[in-house]
Coordinates of C-alpha atoms in Angstrom, one line a residue:
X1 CA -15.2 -16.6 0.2
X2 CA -12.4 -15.8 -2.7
X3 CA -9.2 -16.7 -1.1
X4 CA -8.4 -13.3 -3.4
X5 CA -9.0 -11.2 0.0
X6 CA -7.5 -9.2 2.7
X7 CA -7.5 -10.0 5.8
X8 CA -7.2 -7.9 9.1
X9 CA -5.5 -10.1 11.6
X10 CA -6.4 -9.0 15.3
X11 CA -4.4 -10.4 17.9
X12 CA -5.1 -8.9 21.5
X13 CA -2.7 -9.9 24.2
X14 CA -2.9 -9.8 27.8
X15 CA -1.8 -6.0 27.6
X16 CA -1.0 -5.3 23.9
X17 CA -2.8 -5.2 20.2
X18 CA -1.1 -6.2 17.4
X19 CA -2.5 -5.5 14.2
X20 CA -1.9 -6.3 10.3
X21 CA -3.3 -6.6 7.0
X22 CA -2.2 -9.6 5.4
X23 CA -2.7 -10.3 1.3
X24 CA -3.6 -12.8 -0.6
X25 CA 0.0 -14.5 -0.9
X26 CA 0.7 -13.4 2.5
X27 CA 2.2 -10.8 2.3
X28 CA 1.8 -8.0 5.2
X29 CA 0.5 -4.8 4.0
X30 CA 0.2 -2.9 6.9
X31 CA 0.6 -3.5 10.7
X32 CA 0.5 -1.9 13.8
X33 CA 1.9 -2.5 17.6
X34 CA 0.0 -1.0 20.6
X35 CA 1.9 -2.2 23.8
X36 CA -0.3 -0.7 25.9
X37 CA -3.7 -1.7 25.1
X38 CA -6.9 -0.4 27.5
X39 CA -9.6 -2.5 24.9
X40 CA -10.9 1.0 22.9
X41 CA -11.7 1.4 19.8
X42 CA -8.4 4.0 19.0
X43 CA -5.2 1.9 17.7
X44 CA -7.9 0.0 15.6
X45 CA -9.9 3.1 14.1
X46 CA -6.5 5.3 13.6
X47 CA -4.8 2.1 11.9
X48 CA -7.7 1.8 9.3
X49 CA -7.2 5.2 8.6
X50 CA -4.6 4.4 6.3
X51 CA -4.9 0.7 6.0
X52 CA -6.0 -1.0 3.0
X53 CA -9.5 -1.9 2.6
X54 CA -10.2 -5.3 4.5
X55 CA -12.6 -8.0 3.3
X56 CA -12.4 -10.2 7.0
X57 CA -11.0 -9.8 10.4
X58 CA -9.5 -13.0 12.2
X59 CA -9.4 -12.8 15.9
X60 CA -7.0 -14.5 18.4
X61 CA -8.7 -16.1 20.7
X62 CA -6.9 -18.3 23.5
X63 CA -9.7 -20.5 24.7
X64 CA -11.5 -22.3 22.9
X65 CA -12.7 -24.8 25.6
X66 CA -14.3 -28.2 24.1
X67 CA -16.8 -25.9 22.5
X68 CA -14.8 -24.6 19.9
X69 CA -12.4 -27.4 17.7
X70 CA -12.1 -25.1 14.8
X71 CA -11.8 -21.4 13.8
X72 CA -15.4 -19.9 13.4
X73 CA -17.5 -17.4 12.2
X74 CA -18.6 -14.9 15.0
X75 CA -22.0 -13.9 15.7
X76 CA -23.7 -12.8 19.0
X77 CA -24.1 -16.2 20.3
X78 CA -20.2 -17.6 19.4
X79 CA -19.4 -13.8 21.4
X80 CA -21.4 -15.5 24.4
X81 CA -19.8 -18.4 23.9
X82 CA -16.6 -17.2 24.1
X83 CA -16.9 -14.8 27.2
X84 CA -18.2 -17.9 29.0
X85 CA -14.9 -19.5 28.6
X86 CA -13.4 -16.8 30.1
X87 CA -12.9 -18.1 33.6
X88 CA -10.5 -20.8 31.6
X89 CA -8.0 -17.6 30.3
X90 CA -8.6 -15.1 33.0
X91 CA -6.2 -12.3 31.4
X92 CA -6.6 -13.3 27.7
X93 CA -10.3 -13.5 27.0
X94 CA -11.1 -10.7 28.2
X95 CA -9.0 -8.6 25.6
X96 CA -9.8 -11.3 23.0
X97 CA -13.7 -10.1 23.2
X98 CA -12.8 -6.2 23.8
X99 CA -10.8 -6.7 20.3
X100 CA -13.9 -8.7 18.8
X101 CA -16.3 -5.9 20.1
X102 CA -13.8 -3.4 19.0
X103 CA -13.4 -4.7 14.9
X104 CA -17.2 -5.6 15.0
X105 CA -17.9 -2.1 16.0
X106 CA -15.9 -0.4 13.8
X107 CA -16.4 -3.0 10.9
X108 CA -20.2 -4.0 11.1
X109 CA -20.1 -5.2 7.7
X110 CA -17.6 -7.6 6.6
X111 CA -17.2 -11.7 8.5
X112 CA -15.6 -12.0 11.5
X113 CA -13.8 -15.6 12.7
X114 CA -12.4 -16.5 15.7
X115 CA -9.6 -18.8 15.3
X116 CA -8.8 -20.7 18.9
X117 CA -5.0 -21.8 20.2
X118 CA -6.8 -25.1 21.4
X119 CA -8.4 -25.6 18.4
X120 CA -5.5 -27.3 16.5
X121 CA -5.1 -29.3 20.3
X122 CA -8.5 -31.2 19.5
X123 CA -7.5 -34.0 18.1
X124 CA -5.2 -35.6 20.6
X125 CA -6.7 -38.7 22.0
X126 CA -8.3 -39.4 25.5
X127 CA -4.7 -40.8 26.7
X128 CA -3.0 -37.6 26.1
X129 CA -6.0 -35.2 27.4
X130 CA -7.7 -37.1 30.3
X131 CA -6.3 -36.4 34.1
X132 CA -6.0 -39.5 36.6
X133 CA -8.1 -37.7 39.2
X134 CA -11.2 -38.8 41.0
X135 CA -14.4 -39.8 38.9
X136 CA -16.5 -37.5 41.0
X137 CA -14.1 -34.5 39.9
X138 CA -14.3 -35.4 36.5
X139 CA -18.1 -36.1 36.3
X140 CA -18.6 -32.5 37.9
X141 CA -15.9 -30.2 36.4
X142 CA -14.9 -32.3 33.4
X143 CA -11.2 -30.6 33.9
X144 CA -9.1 -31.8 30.5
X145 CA -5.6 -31.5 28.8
X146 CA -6.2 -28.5 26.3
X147 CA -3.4 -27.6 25.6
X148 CA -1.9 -24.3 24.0
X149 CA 0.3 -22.1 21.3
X150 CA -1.8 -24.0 19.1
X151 CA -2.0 -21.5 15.9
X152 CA 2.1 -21.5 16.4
X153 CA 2.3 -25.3 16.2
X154 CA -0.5 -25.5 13.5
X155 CA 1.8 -23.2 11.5
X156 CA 5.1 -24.2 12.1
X157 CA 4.7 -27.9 11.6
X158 CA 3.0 -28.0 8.7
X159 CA 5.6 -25.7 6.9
X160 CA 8.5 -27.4 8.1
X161 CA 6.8 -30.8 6.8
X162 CA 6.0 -28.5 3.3
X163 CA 9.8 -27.7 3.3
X164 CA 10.8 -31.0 3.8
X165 CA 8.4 -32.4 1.3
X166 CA 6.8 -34.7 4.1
X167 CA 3.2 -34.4 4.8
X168 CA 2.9 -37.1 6.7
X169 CA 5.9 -36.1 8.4
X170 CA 6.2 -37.2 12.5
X171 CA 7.0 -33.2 13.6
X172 CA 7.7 -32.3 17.4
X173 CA 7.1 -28.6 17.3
X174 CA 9.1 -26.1 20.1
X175 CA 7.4 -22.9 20.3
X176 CA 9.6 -20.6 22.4
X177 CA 9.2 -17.6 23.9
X178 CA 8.1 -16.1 27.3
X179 CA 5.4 -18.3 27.1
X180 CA 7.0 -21.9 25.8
X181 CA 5.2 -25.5 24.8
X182 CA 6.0 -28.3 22.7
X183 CA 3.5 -30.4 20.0
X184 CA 3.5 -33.7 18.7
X185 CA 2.5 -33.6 15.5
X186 CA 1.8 -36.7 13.3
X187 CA 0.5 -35.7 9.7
X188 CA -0.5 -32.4 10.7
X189 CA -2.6 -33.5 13.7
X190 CA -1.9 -32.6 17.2
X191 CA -1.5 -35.9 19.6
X192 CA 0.1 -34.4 22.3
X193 CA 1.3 -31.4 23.8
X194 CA 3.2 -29.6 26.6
X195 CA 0.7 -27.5 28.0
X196 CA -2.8 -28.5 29.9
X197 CA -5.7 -27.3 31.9
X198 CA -3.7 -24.4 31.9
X199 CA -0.4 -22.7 30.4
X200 CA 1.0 -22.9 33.3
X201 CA 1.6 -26.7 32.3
X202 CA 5.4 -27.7 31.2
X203 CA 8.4 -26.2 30.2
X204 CA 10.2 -23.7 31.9
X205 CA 8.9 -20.7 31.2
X206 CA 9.7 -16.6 31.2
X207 CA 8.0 -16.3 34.5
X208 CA 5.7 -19.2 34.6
X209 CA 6.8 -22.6 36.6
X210 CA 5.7 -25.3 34.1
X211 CA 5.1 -29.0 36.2
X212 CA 5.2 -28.6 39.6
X213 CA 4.5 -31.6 41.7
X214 CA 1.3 -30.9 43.2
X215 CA 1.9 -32.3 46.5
X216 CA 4.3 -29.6 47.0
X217 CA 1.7 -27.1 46.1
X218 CA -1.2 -28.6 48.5
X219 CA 2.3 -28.6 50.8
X220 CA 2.4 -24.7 50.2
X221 CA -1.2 -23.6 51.1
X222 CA -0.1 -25.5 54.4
X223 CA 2.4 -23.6 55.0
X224 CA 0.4 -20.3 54.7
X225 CA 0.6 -19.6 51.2
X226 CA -3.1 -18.1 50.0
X227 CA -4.4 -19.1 46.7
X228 CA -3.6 -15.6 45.4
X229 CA 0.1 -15.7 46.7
X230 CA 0.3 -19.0 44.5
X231 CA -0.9 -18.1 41.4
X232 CA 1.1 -15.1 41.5
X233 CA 4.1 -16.5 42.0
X234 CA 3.9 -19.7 39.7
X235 CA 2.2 -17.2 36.9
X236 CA 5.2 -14.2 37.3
X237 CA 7.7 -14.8 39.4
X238 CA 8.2 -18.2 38.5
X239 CA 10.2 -20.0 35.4
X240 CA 13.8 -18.3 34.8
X241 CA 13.0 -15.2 36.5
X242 CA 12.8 -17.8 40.1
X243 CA 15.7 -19.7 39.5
X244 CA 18.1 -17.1 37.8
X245 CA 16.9 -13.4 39.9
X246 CA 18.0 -11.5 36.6
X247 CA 14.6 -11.7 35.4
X248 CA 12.7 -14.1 32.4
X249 CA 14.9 -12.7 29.2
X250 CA 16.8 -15.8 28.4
X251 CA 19.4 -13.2 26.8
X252 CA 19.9 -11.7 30.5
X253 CA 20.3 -15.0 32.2
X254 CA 22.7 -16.2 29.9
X255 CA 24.8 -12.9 30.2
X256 CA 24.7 -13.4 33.9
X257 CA 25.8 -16.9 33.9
X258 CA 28.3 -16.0 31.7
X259 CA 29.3 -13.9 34.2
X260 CA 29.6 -16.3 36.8
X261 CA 26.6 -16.2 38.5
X262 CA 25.7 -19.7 39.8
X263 CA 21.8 -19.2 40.1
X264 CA 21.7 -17.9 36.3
X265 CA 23.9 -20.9 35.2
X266 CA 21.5 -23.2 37.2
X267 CA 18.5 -21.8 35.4
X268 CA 19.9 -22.3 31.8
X269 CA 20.6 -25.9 33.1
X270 CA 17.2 -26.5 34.2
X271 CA 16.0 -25.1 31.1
X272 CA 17.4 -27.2 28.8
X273 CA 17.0 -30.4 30.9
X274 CA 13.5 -29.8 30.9
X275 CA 13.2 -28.8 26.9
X276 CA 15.4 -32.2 26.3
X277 CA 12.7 -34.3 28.1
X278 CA 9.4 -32.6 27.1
X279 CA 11.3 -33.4 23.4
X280 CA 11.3 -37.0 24.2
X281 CA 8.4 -36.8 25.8
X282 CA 6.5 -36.0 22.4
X283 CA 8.8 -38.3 20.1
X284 CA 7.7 -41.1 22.0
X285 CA 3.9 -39.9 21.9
X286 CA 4.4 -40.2 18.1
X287 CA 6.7 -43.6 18.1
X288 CA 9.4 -41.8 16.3
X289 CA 10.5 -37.8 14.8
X290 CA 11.2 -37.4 11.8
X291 CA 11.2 -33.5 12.3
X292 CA 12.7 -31.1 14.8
X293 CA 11.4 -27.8 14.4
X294 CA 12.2 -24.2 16.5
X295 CA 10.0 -21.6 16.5
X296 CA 9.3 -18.5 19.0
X297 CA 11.1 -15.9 20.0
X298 CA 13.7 -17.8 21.3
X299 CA 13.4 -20.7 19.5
X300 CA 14.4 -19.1 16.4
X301 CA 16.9 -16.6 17.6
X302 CA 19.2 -18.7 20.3
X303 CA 21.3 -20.8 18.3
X304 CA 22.9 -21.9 21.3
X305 CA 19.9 -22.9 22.7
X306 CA 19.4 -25.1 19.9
X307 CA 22.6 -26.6 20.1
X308 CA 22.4 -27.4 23.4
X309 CA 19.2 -28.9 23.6
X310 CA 20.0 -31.2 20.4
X311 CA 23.3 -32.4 22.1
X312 CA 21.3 -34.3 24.5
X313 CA 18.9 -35.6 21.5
X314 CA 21.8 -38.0 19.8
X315 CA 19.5 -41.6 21.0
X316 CA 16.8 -39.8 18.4
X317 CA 19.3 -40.1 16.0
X318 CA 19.2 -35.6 16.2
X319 CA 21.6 -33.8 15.0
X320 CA 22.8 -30.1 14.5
X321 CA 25.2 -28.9 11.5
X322 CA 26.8 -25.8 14.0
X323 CA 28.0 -24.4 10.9
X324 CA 24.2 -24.2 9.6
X325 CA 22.7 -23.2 12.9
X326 CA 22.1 -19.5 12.4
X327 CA 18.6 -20.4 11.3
X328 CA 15.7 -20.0 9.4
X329 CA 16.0 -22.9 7.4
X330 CA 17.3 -26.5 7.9
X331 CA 20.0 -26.6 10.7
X332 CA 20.5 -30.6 11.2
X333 CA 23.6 -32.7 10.2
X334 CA 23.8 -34.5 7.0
X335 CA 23.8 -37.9 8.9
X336 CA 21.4 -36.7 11.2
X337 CA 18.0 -38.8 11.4
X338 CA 15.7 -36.2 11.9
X339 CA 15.7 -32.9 10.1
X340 CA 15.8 -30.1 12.3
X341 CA 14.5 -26.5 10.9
X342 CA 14.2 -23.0 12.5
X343 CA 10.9 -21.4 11.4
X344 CA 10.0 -18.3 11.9
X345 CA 6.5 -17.9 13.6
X346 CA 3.3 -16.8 11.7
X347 CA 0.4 -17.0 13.5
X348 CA -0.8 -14.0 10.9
X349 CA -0.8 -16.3 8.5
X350 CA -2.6 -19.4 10.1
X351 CA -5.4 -16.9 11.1
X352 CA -5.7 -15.7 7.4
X353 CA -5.9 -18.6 6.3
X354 CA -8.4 -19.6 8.7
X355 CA -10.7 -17.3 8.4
X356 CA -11.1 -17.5 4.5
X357 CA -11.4 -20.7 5.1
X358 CA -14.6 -19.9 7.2
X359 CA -15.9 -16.7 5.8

């Protein structure tokens, strides 16, 4: 396809629809926010209304399971394929198809791509995808490290490294949010990641857990915990909304520990430790950083965050430059090692690119 095209970027969450047009040079010519999404046709059909004509839609979609390593035109077999994976991304498939049937519905005419959040996690290698479980689980279930946020990391370490005027740069990505995961990135190629089967996987989370030793979860069903009662808790009640009881906005937990309140101070702590060692983690996945990058919601807006969790990073040779660190843009110290940047997220613009890359 001409690159010279628009594209209508369709990104379904668990409950919401976000919607935009985005232009050749990327810039957005329309959008649209539905936070209350049932999977009709509506917020699409009244947002074409007015929109500007649309030469491709590229789709979301969470799960791409080992089927799908790259973004990919959609036809009624890929739909198939992709609603088979849904037992993988229980709440986000789901919407991912009724947004696909949705746009194909209403747009019968014009390519389709589905670009995947485990796509970009594809190429890590056996040693950072393969669980140390028993051979007759693996042979039967074939469980693996997918990993996630992959369309965030594809996008934010590959800018950064543009910015920086390193391609082959060694980039550990932090995409922050409710939902939060790290990459290793080594010349724009995922090699390890945060996340796993599941995105449960990890950091500290909103309201998700992240690692959990699972002894103490077998330890849990003993003690009379049904398997509903666990994923429940370790899905939404879970992460800093557990450990702070102020809820999952980092913003509210750190007004409540500045406050005083021990259990919201604790969580901050725990949240940091944790983002300090999954950073590690991935610097020694790729032998070395040579770029820090923030992204997310909260990566890009808690310059306090990013202080704090760079403090602990000085044996990386990581620095911040506080006097730089309101972000976007290169935040480390001159004598830092590493260059750390804020970037804002663009997932938008990954899956436009994506799908003329494919259509």
């Amino acid at each position: 396809m001409d690159l010279a095209v628009n594209v209508l970027v369709v990104n379904a969450g668990s409950s919401s629809l976000k919607l935009g047009v985005l232009g050749e040079d990327g810039t957005v010519l329309a959008e649209h926010h539905a936070e209350r999404w049932q999977g009709d046709t509506g917020p699409l059909k009244d947002f074409l209304t007015d929109a500007p004509d649309v030469d491709a839609v590229g789709h979301r979609v969470v799960h791409g399971g080992s089927t799908f390593t790259s973004a990919t035109a959609i036809d009624d077999h890929v739909r198939g394929e992709i609603e088979a994976l849904t037992a993988l991304a229980p709440l986000h498939q789901p919407r991912a198809l009724a947004g696909i049937d949705a746009a194909r519905e209403l747009l019968p005419s014009i390519p389709h791509v589905a670009c995947f959040d485990t796509a970009f996690h594809t190429t890590m290698p056996s040693a950072a995808t393969t669980y140390a479980i028993p051979e007759s689980w693996q042979r039967k279930w074939q469980p693996r490290r997918y990993g996630f946020h992959g369309l965030s990391h594809s996008y934010a370490s590959r800018r950064a490294a543009e910015l920086a005027g390193t391609p082959d740069a060694r980039v550990v990505s932090c995409h922050l949010g409710a939902g939060a995961s790290l990459a290793a990135v080594a010349s724009g190629r995922s090699v390890d990641t945060t996340m796993g089967f599941t995105p449960l996987a990890g950091l500290v989370m909103a309201t998700r857990s992240g690692d959990v030793d699972p002894g103490l979860l077998v330890w849990l069903q003993r003690a009379g915990l049904s398997l509903d009662e666990l994923e429940d808790g370790l899905e939404h009640h879970a992460g800093l909304a557990g450990l702070s009881g102020v809820g999952g906005d980092l913003r509210d937990v750190r007004r409540a520990a500045g406050a005083g309140d021990p259990r919201a101070g604790l969580a901050l702590e725990v949240y940091v430790h944790r983002l300090r060692q999954g950073v590690a983690a991935m610097a020694a996945s790729l032998g070395g950083i040579d770029l820090l990058v923030f992204t997310g919601g909260v990566g890009e807006h808690d310059a306090v965050l990013r202080a704090d969790t760079t403090a602990g990073l000085g044996f990386l040779g990581v620095a911040v430059d506080s006097n730089r660190n309101d972000g976007p843009g290169l935040i480390s110290a001159d004598e830092s090692a590493a260059g750390v940047w804020v970037v804002p997220a663009r997932e938008d613009l990954e899956i436009a690119a994506q799908t003329r890359a494919v259509a």
